Amino acid sequence: MTIPTHAVPARLLDESKCPKPHVSSLEQYKEMHQESVENPVGFWRKMAKSNLDWISPFSDETVMQGSFMDGDIAWFPHGALNVAYNCIDRHASKNPDSVAMIFEADEPGNHEKITYATLLREVCRFANVLKKYGVRKGDTVAIYMPMVPEAAYAMLACARIGAVHSVVFAGFSAEALRDRMVDAKCKVLVTADQGLRGGRVVHLKKIADEALAQSPLVKSVIVFQRTGDDKVPFDPTRDVWWHEECVTQRPFCPCEPMNAEDPLFMLYTSGSTGKPKGVVHTTGGYLLGAHTSVKYIFDLHPGDIYGCMADVGWITGHTYIVYGPLSNGVTTVVFESTPTYPDASRFWEVVDTHKLTQLYTAPTAIRALRRLGDSFVEKHSLESLRVLGSVGEPINPEAWDWYNTVVGRGRCAIVDTYWQTETGSIIVTPLPGCIPTKPGAATVPFFGVDLAILDANTGKEIPYDGSEEITGVLALRQTIPSIARTVYGDHNRYLDTYMRPYKGFYFTGDGASRDTDGYYWIKGRVDDVINVSGHRMSTAEIESALITHPACAESAAVGIADDLTGQAVVCFCTLKSHHADEASVAAAFRFQVRTQIGPFATPKAIVIVNDLPKTRSGKIMRRILRKAAGGEVSLEDVEDDEAIRAKLGDISTLADPSIVKHIVEKVKKAGL
Ligand code: WTA
């Protein structure tokens, strides 16, 4: 390995200024990683014993079962444990007064510290409320909550009694919530009267009521009062108030012993079809992945105050706000606001007020803050920070450099962490204190992760000997404890999506290269998934939303590059009948996507066209739309066959080649 561009920050190697990192040399990383992939059973057995508390021990002989070949993965299948016990009780008994959570409310200056003892009582009370409303081991509870500690209490209460939670991001629409509750057969919904974000009110209960009108299985709705607005709809035959229920409950509730392979939660995520899938994570392996990854990658030490600025509605919130940090017994931040409310110094105010030791956010936030200027950052000391993390999409080197120099002042480790809802925890990342970084590279595999780069055409692994860079699709060769076990209600879809595209491997859906130093660079999705500000959605999902509009005949959604959000959505639509006012139709279509999926999915542009570019067999040639929307083809180009071929590749299979000119004209008119 040659020396990469950014060495490990000196401060992390100076024990008088920082705790000694868990892994403190490249050699140590290499040894541990080698052991973890050559002897995963021995490695994870040791990790599972030393990091988690088990109710009944797993068998040393059956640590790991199954393979990607058969999609029958299990870890520690004979052991029993409880996730809530590991995240709360074991810390509450030793250090009841240490702070488990800091709630940083939307309104600056409002925050609350929750100790492990309080967390235990609150979670127990709510677990008893869930039991009162009939929730039993194995039942699925829907959680549609703002970023308040009660969202985490609800998740942990489910874990305590063996219920499965399905958190639905509070930015999702009524339709999206309904689909998820119906698919998961939820009988109980936990929600709030309203949410607050960036000074704006989100009418959660009102939206939930619309979803509930079409979710006949849900019999009870537990409503947390966030704002106390008296106009919030409330149906006394179905709804109960969180606070009224909790005060009646005893603050003790025993932990249900769970088999390591019992499901802990499901989380819906977008794939390449219109129907989101409920990715299922289980108890033991998931917790082990969450615990060890946050411990090593954020280099957690006792007393750390760790801030992951994600939302519990996404996997990052599950693993890196709730389960990972609490299992490690540190303080985790629940951040209700946005990076720019009331202004662009909010994150830095939070860092200095609470003395955060780690900060984890997304490239979109980093780019937006960078654009607003250094002055917001410079007036803060940020001295407490040791590790800065990035997640959700590739981070461009400019944003990486800004994060490193302006926020980190060159003193912090920058960890560009690559993973997915399905992997449950980070799989490619630097480790602070030992892996020199390169801006834009997620660098090296985490423990237990055995990566392969495959040729998408032949399906074969691309040989790598370090003499030249290789590029292809990224796959895992070997299972890891936190990998998703199934898709709820459709194991075949799990096999089709992840295991069958490349036999014997788990297919990530991302393209990647491996450079001559052995570093991995993630290039983004190779399937029909669009990633806007780190929010994952499928083209098919957006198209299904559009097609339900009475005026829309056909639609095709594509992702184009965007300076701020990474990617943006552009939709091409044809109409059922001619409409003189295309602008108002386009506005109605945008609104349609917004209400069917959620505001975060709102297309950047809707382009109304006479026809979509189709092959003679009727297949839409998305490549043409992507390049046209991305501004790669000019109006001059369309007059010149040579230029068109150079820019768009072969278009001879198009049923109507003249459509290209029409599309390019419409794209220009739409101002793209
Ligand atoms: C992308 C979020 C590049 C990737 C944790 C992946 C990234 C998808 C990175 C998963 C990164 C996530 N560099 N790309 N550091 N992190 N991605 O399921 O395309 O919401 O497949 O999980 O985000 O998104 P998901």
PDB file of N, CA, C and O and ligand atoms in Angstrom, residues 269 314-316 390-395 416-422 428 442 508-510 522-525 531 534-536, ligand 1:
ATOM      1  N   THR A 269     -37.999  -0.049   2.269  1.00  0.00           N
ATOM      2  CA  THR A 269     -37.041   0.681   1.445  1.00  0.00           C
ATOM      3  C   THR A 269     -37.376   0.466  -0.020  1.00  0.00           C
ATOM      4  O   THR A 269     -38.057  -0.496  -0.377  1.00  0.00           O
ATOM      5  N   TRP A 314     -35.185   6.488   9.024  1.00  0.00           N
ATOM      6  CA  TRP A 314     -34.287   5.809   8.079  1.00  0.00           C
ATOM      7  C   TRP A 314     -33.397   4.854   8.849  1.00  0.00           C
ATOM      8  O   TRP A 314     -33.268   4.960  10.072  1.00  0.00           O
ATOM      9  N   ILE A 315     -32.723   3.994   8.127  1.00  0.00           N
ATOM     10  CA  ILE A 315     -31.878   2.990   8.798  1.00  0.00           C
ATOM     11  C   ILE A 315     -30.782   3.652   9.631  1.00  0.00           C
ATOM     12  O   ILE A 315     -30.427   3.163  10.694  1.00  0.00           O
ATOM     13  N   THR A 316     -30.254   4.790   9.172  1.00  0.00           N
ATOM     14  CA  THR A 316     -29.173   5.438   9.920  1.00  0.00           C
ATOM     15  C   THR A 316     -29.656   5.792  11.331  1.00  0.00           C
ATOM     16  O   THR A 316     -28.924   5.641  12.309  1.00  0.00           O
ATOM     17  N   SER A 390     -19.781  10.763   7.487  1.00  0.00           N
ATOM     18  CA  SER A 390     -20.640  11.114   6.347  1.00  0.00           C
ATOM     19  C   SER A 390     -21.311   9.842   5.864  1.00  0.00           C
ATOM     20  O   SER A 390     -20.694   8.779   5.855  1.00  0.00           O
ATOM     21  N   VAL A 391     -22.561   9.937   5.465  1.00  0.00           N
ATOM     22  CA  VAL A 391     -23.296   8.749   5.011  1.00  0.00           C
ATOM     23  C   VAL A 391     -24.426   9.101   4.062  1.00  0.00           C
ATOM     24  O   VAL A 391     -24.980  10.189   4.137  1.00  0.00           O
ATOM     25  N   GLY A 392     -24.765   8.173   3.206  1.00  0.00           N
ATOM     26  CA  GLY A 392     -25.989   8.280   2.424  1.00  0.00           C
ATOM     27  C   GLY A 392     -25.776   8.371   0.935  1.00  0.00           C
ATOM     28  O   GLY A 392     -26.633   7.978   0.159  1.00  0.00           O
ATOM     29  N   GLU A 393     -24.653   8.920   0.535  1.00  0.00           N
ATOM     30  CA  GLU A 393     -24.366   9.069  -0.892  1.00  0.00           C
ATOM     31  C   GLU A 393     -22.878   9.370  -1.019  1.00  0.00           C
ATOM     32  O   GLU A 393     -22.222   9.692  -0.023  1.00  0.00           O
ATOM     33  N   PRO A 394     -22.368   9.275  -2.238  1.00  0.00           N
ATOM     34  CA  PRO A 394     -20.947   9.590  -2.392  1.00  0.00           C
ATOM     35  C   PRO A 394     -20.696  11.047  -1.985  1.00  0.00           C
ATOM     36  O   PRO A 394     -21.503  11.921  -2.291  1.00  0.00           O
ATOM     37  N   ILE A 395     -19.621  11.293  -1.265  1.00  0.00           N
ATOM     38  CA  ILE A 395     -19.295  12.670  -0.901  1.00  0.00           C
ATOM     39  C   ILE A 395     -18.226  13.168  -1.873  1.00  0.00           C
ATOM     40  O   ILE A 395     -17.213  12.503  -2.077  1.00  0.00           O
ATOM     41  N   ASP A 416     -15.993   8.398   5.869  1.00  0.00           N
ATOM     42  CA  ASP A 416     -17.014   8.316   4.817  1.00  0.00           C
ATOM     43  C   ASP A 416     -17.517   6.885   4.847  1.00  0.00           C
ATOM     44  O   ASP A 416     -16.830   5.960   4.422  1.00  0.00           O
ATOM     45  N   THR A 417     -18.701   6.706   5.404  1.00  0.00           N
ATOM     46  CA  THR A 417     -19.191   5.362   5.707  1.00  0.00           C
ATOM     47  C   THR A 417     -20.200   4.901   4.665  1.00  0.00           C
ATOM     48  O   THR A 417     -21.210   5.551   4.440  1.00  0.00           O
ATOM     49  N   TYR A 418     -19.919   3.781   4.053  1.00  0.00           N
ATOM     50  CA  TYR A 418     -20.820   3.241   3.032  1.00  0.00           C
ATOM     51  C   TYR A 418     -21.565   2.030   3.582  1.00  0.00           C
ATOM     52  O   TYR A 418     -20.961   1.121   4.148  1.00  0.00           O
ATOM     53  N   TRP A 419     -22.876   2.035   3.400  1.00  0.00           N
ATOM     54  CA  TRP A 419     -23.697   0.882   3.784  1.00  0.00           C
ATOM     55  C   TRP A 419     -25.095   1.087   3.251  1.00  0.00           C
ATOM     56  O   TRP A 419     -25.354   2.044   2.515  1.00  0.00           O
ATOM     57  N   GLN A 420     -26.011   0.216   3.620  1.00  0.00           N
ATOM     58  CA  GLN A 420     -27.382   0.247   3.097  1.00  0.00           C
ATOM     59  C   GLN A 420     -28.362  -0.238   4.160  1.00  0.00           C
ATOM     60  O   GLN A 420     -27.952  -0.943   5.092  1.00  0.00           O
ATOM     61  N   THR A 421     -29.640   0.081   3.951  1.00  0.00           N
ATOM     62  CA  THR A 421     -30.687  -0.448   4.829  1.00  0.00           C
ATOM     63  C   THR A 421     -30.493  -1.964   4.997  1.00  0.00           C
ATOM     64  O   THR A 421     -30.623  -2.497   6.100  1.00  0.00           O
ATOM     65  N   GLU A 422     -30.181  -2.626   3.914  1.00  0.00           N
ATOM     66  CA  GLU A 422     -30.093  -4.082   3.931  1.00  0.00           C
ATOM     67  C   GLU A 422     -28.879  -4.608   4.683  1.00  0.00           C
ATOM     68  O   GLU A 422     -28.914  -5.719   5.211  1.00  0.00           O
ATOM     69  N   VAL A 428     -18.199  -0.351   4.463  1.00  0.00           N
ATOM     70  CA  VAL A 428     -16.917   0.149   3.944  1.00  0.00           C
ATOM     71  C   VAL A 428     -16.668   1.502   4.597  1.00  0.00           C
ATOM     72  O   VAL A 428     -17.542   2.373   4.567  1.00  0.00           O
ATOM     73  N   ALA A 442     -14.613   5.669   0.261  1.00  0.00           N
ATOM     74  CA  ALA A 442     -15.092   5.070   1.520  1.00  0.00           C
ATOM     75  C   ALA A 442     -13.992   4.174   2.107  1.00  0.00           C
ATOM     76  O   ALA A 442     -14.150   3.627   3.187  1.00  0.00           O
ATOM     77  N   THR A 508     -25.068  -5.450  -4.076  1.00  0.00           N
ATOM     78  CA  THR A 508     -25.411  -4.196  -3.389  1.00  0.00           C
ATOM     79  C   THR A 508     -26.269  -3.264  -4.237  1.00  0.00           C
ATOM     80  O   THR A 508     -26.923  -2.377  -3.699  1.00  0.00           O
ATOM     81  N   GLY A 509     -26.184  -3.400  -5.578  1.00  0.00           N
ATOM     82  CA  GLY A 509     -26.878  -2.438  -6.436  1.00  0.00           C
ATOM     83  C   GLY A 509     -26.026  -1.207  -6.721  1.00  0.00           C
ATOM     84  O   GLY A 509     -26.460  -0.298  -7.419  1.00  0.00           O
ATOM     85  N   ASP A 510     -24.806  -1.154  -6.171  1.00  0.00           N
ATOM     86  CA  ASP A 510     -23.927  -0.009  -6.391  1.00  0.00           C
ATOM     87  C   ASP A 510     -22.738  -0.384  -7.273  1.00  0.00           C
ATOM     88  O   ASP A 510     -22.240  -1.510  -7.207  1.00  0.00           O
ATOM     89  N   ILE A 522     -17.110   4.333  -4.011  1.00  0.00           N
ATOM     90  CA  ILE A 522     -18.488   3.970  -4.373  1.00  0.00           C
ATOM     91  C   ILE A 522     -18.979   4.956  -5.435  1.00  0.00           C
ATOM     92  O   ILE A 522     -18.887   6.168  -5.256  1.00  0.00           O
ATOM     93  N   LYS A 523     -19.514   4.386  -6.527  1.00  0.00           N
ATOM     94  CA  LYS A 523     -19.885   5.248  -7.659  1.00  0.00           C
ATOM     95  C   LYS A 523     -21.379   5.562  -7.720  1.00  0.00           C
ATOM     96  O   LYS A 523     -21.808   6.312  -8.571  1.00  0.00           O
ATOM     97  N   GLY A 524     -22.179   4.915  -6.900  1.00  0.00           N
ATOM     98  CA  GLY A 524     -23.631   5.165  -6.968  1.00  0.00           C
ATOM     99  C   GLY A 524     -24.362   3.983  -7.577  1.00  0.00           C
ATOM    100  O   GLY A 524     -23.753   2.996  -8.005  1.00  0.00           O
ATOM    101  N   ARG A 525     -25.678   4.080  -7.601  1.00  0.00           N
ATOM    102  CA  ARG A 525     -26.529   2.950  -7.972  1.00  0.00           C
ATOM    103  C   ARG A 525     -26.399   2.595  -9.445  1.00  0.00           C
ATOM    104  O   ARG A 525     -26.289   3.460 -10.298  1.00  0.00           O
ATOM    105  N   ASN A 531     -31.178   8.577  -5.634  1.00  0.00           N
ATOM    106  CA  ASN A 531     -30.798   8.934  -4.272  1.00  0.00           C
ATOM    107  C   ASN A 531     -30.792  10.465  -4.160  1.00  0.00           C
ATOM    108  O   ASN A 531     -29.873  11.125  -4.605  1.00  0.00           O
ATOM    109  N   GLY A 534     -29.674  11.656  -0.014  1.00  0.00           N
ATOM    110  CA  GLY A 534     -29.544  10.456   0.806  1.00  0.00           C
ATOM    111  C   GLY A 534     -30.857   9.717   1.009  1.00  0.00           C
ATOM    112  O   GLY A 534     -30.903   8.721   1.707  1.00  0.00           O
ATOM    113  N   HIS A 535     -31.948  10.194   0.414  1.00  0.00           N
ATOM    114  CA  HIS A 535     -33.233   9.480   0.493  1.00  0.00           C
ATOM    115  C   HIS A 535     -33.367   8.612  -0.749  1.00  0.00           C
ATOM    116  O   HIS A 535     -33.281   9.087  -1.864  1.00  0.00           O
ATOM    117  N   ARG A 536     -33.639   7.355  -0.481  1.00  0.00           N
ATOM    118  CA  ARG A 536     -33.633   6.388  -1.552  1.00  0.00           C
ATOM    119  C   ARG A 536     -35.027   6.208  -2.116  1.00  0.00           C
ATOM    120  O   ARG A 536     -35.974   6.016  -1.366  1.00  0.00           O
TER     121      ARG A 536
HETATM  122  C1  WTA B   1     -25.801   5.071  -1.061  1.00  0.00           C
HETATM  123  C2  WTA B   1     -28.239   4.500   3.876  1.00  0.00           C
HETATM  124  C3  WTA B   1     -21.592   6.387  -1.462  1.00  0.00           C
HETATM  125  C4  WTA B   1     -25.573   3.797  -1.871  1.00  0.00           C
HETATM  126  C5  WTA B   1     -27.204   4.088   4.918  1.00  0.00           C
HETATM  127  C6  WTA B   1     -26.386   2.770  -1.126  1.00  0.00           C
HETATM  128  C7  WTA B   1     -23.484   5.739  -0.338  1.00  0.00           C
HETATM  129  C8  WTA B   1     -27.570   3.567  -0.661  1.00  0.00           C
HETATM  130  C9  WTA B   1     -22.814   5.920   0.900  1.00  0.00           C
HETATM  131  C10 WTA B   1     -28.213   2.994   0.559  1.00  0.00           C
HETATM  132  C11 WTA B   1     -21.466   6.388   0.877  1.00  0.00           C
HETATM  133  C12 WTA B   1     -24.836   5.196   1.262  1.00  0.00           C
HETATM  134  N1  WTA B   1     -20.898   6.602  -0.326  1.00  0.00           N
HETATM  135  N2  WTA B   1     -22.860   5.969  -1.500  1.00  0.00           N
HETATM  136  N3  WTA B   1     -20.769   6.626   1.982  1.00  0.00           N
HETATM  137  N4  WTA B   1     -23.697   5.581   1.867  1.00  0.00           N
HETATM  138  N5  WTA B   1     -24.736   5.299  -0.068  1.00  0.00           N
HETATM  139  O1  WTA B   1     -30.565   2.091   2.216  1.00  0.00           O
HETATM  140  O2  WTA B   1     -26.062   3.993  -3.173  1.00  0.00           O
HETATM  141  O3  WTA B   1     -30.975   4.562   2.588  1.00  0.00           O
HETATM  142  O4  WTA B   1     -26.760   1.670  -1.922  1.00  0.00           O
HETATM  143  O5  WTA B   1     -28.950   3.386   3.477  1.00  0.00           O
HETATM  144  O6  WTA B   1     -27.048   4.876  -0.386  1.00  0.00           O
HETATM  145  O7  WTA B   1     -29.248   3.825   1.026  1.00  0.00           O
HETATM  146  P1  WTA B   1     -30.037   3.457   2.340  1.00  0.00           P
END
